[in-house]
Amino acid sequence: EQVWCAYVPRETQLSRLMERDGVSEAYAQSRIRAQKSQQWYCERCDWVLVNEGDLQTFHRKCLAKRFGNLRVRDGGLVYF
């Protein structure tokens, strides 16, 4: 059994939260501060996936980490 977490840089986290929920920067920051830090979660995980790009890039990172024998090319899986 392994524990994975997704890490997102603070500025990206803030902008995504504001966009997704339609909230102000001050409110978004207060919600982020109410949570445990990302460092807290990362220290307790076996794998940390950095989610700082678009969804497709993050998906590729997840697949590459989970299935080391797979490579992603043009959105499709290629087995080696």
CSV table of C-alpha atoms in Angstrom, one decimal:
chain,number,residue,atom,x,y,z
A,1,GLU,CA,0.0,0.0,0.0
A,2,GLN,CA,1.3,3.5,-0.9
A,3,VAL,CA,0.1,7.0,-0.2
A,4,TRP,CA,0.3,9.5,-3.0
A,5,CYS,CA,-0.4,13.2,-2.9
A,6,ALA,CA,-0.6,16.0,-5.4
A,7,TYR,CA,1.4,19.1,-4.7
A,8,VAL,CA,0.5,22.4,-6.4
A,9,PRO,CA,2.5,25.6,-6.0
A,10,ARG,CA,0.7,28.1,-3.7
A,11,GLU,CA,0.1,30.7,-6.4
A,12,THR,CA,-1.4,28.0,-8.7
A,13,GLN,CA,-3.6,26.7,-5.8
A,14,LEU,CA,-4.8,30.2,-5.1
A,15,SER,CA,-5.7,31.0,-8.7
A,16,ARG,CA,-7.4,27.7,-9.3
A,17,LEU,CA,-9.5,28.0,-6.1
A,18,MET,CA,-10.6,31.6,-7.0
A,19,GLU,CA,-11.5,30.6,-10.5
A,20,ARG,CA,-13.3,27.3,-9.6
A,21,ASP,CA,-15.3,28.8,-6.7
A,22,GLY,CA,-15.6,32.4,-7.9
A,23,VAL,CA,-14.3,33.7,-4.6
A,24,SER,CA,-12.1,36.7,-3.7
A,25,GLU,CA,-8.4,36.3,-3.1
A,26,ALA,CA,-8.7,37.1,0.6
A,27,TYR,CA,-11.4,34.4,1.0
A,28,ALA,CA,-9.4,31.9,-1.0
A,29,GLN,CA,-6.3,32.6,1.1
A,30,SER,CA,-8.3,32.1,4.3
A,31,ARG,CA,-9.5,28.7,3.1
A,32,ILE,CA,-6.0,27.6,2.2
A,33,ARG,CA,-4.6,28.8,5.6
A,34,ALA,CA,-7.4,26.7,7.4
A,35,GLN,CA,-5.9,23.5,5.9
A,36,LYS,CA,-2.8,21.7,7.0
A,37,SER,CA,0.2,22.8,4.9
A,38,GLN,CA,1.1,21.0,1.7
A,39,GLN,CA,4.4,20.2,3.3
A,40,TRP,CA,2.6,18.3,6.1
A,41,TYR,CA,0.9,16.1,3.5
A,42,CYS,CA,4.0,15.6,1.3
A,43,GLU,CA,6.1,14.5,4.3
A,44,ARG,CA,3.6,11.7,5.0
A,45,CYS,CA,3.4,10.3,1.4
A,46,ASP,CA,5.3,7.7,-0.5
A,47,TRP,CA,5.0,9.7,-3.8
A,48,VAL,CA,4.4,13.4,-4.4
A,49,LEU,CA,3.1,14.4,-7.9
A,50,VAL,CA,3.7,18.0,-8.8
A,51,ASN,CA,0.6,19.4,-10.4
A,52,GLU,CA,1.7,22.8,-11.8
A,53,GLY,CA,0.6,22.4,-15.4
A,54,ASP,CA,-2.5,21.5,-17.3
A,55,LEU,CA,-4.6,18.4,-16.7
A,56,GLN,CA,-3.1,16.5,-19.6
A,57,THR,CA,0.4,17.0,-18.3
A,58,PHE,CA,-0.6,16.0,-14.8
A,59,HIS,CA,-2.3,12.9,-16.1
A,60,ARG,CA,0.9,11.9,-17.9
A,61,LYS,CA,3.0,12.3,-14.8
A,62,CYS,CA,0.5,10.1,-12.9
A,63,LEU,CA,0.7,7.4,-15.5
A,64,ALA,CA,4.5,7.5,-15.7
A,65,LYS,CA,4.8,7.3,-11.9
A,66,ARG,CA,2.3,4.5,-11.6
A,67,PHE,CA,3.3,2.4,-14.6
A,68,GLY,CA,7.0,2.8,-15.1
A,69,ASN,CA,6.9,0.6,-18.2
A,70,LEU,CA,4.5,3.0,-20.0
A,71,ARG,CA,5.4,6.1,-22.0
A,72,VAL,CA,2.8,8.6,-23.1
A,73,ARG,CA,3.0,10.0,-26.7
A,74,ASP,CA,0.4,12.2,-28.3
A,75,GLY,CA,-2.1,11.5,-25.6
A,76,GLY,CA,-1.9,7.7,-26.1
A,77,LEU,CA,-0.2,5.0,-24.2
A,78,VAL,CA,2.8,3.2,-25.8
A,79,TYR,CA,4.0,0.0,-24.1
A,80,PHE,CA,7.7,-0.8,-23.9
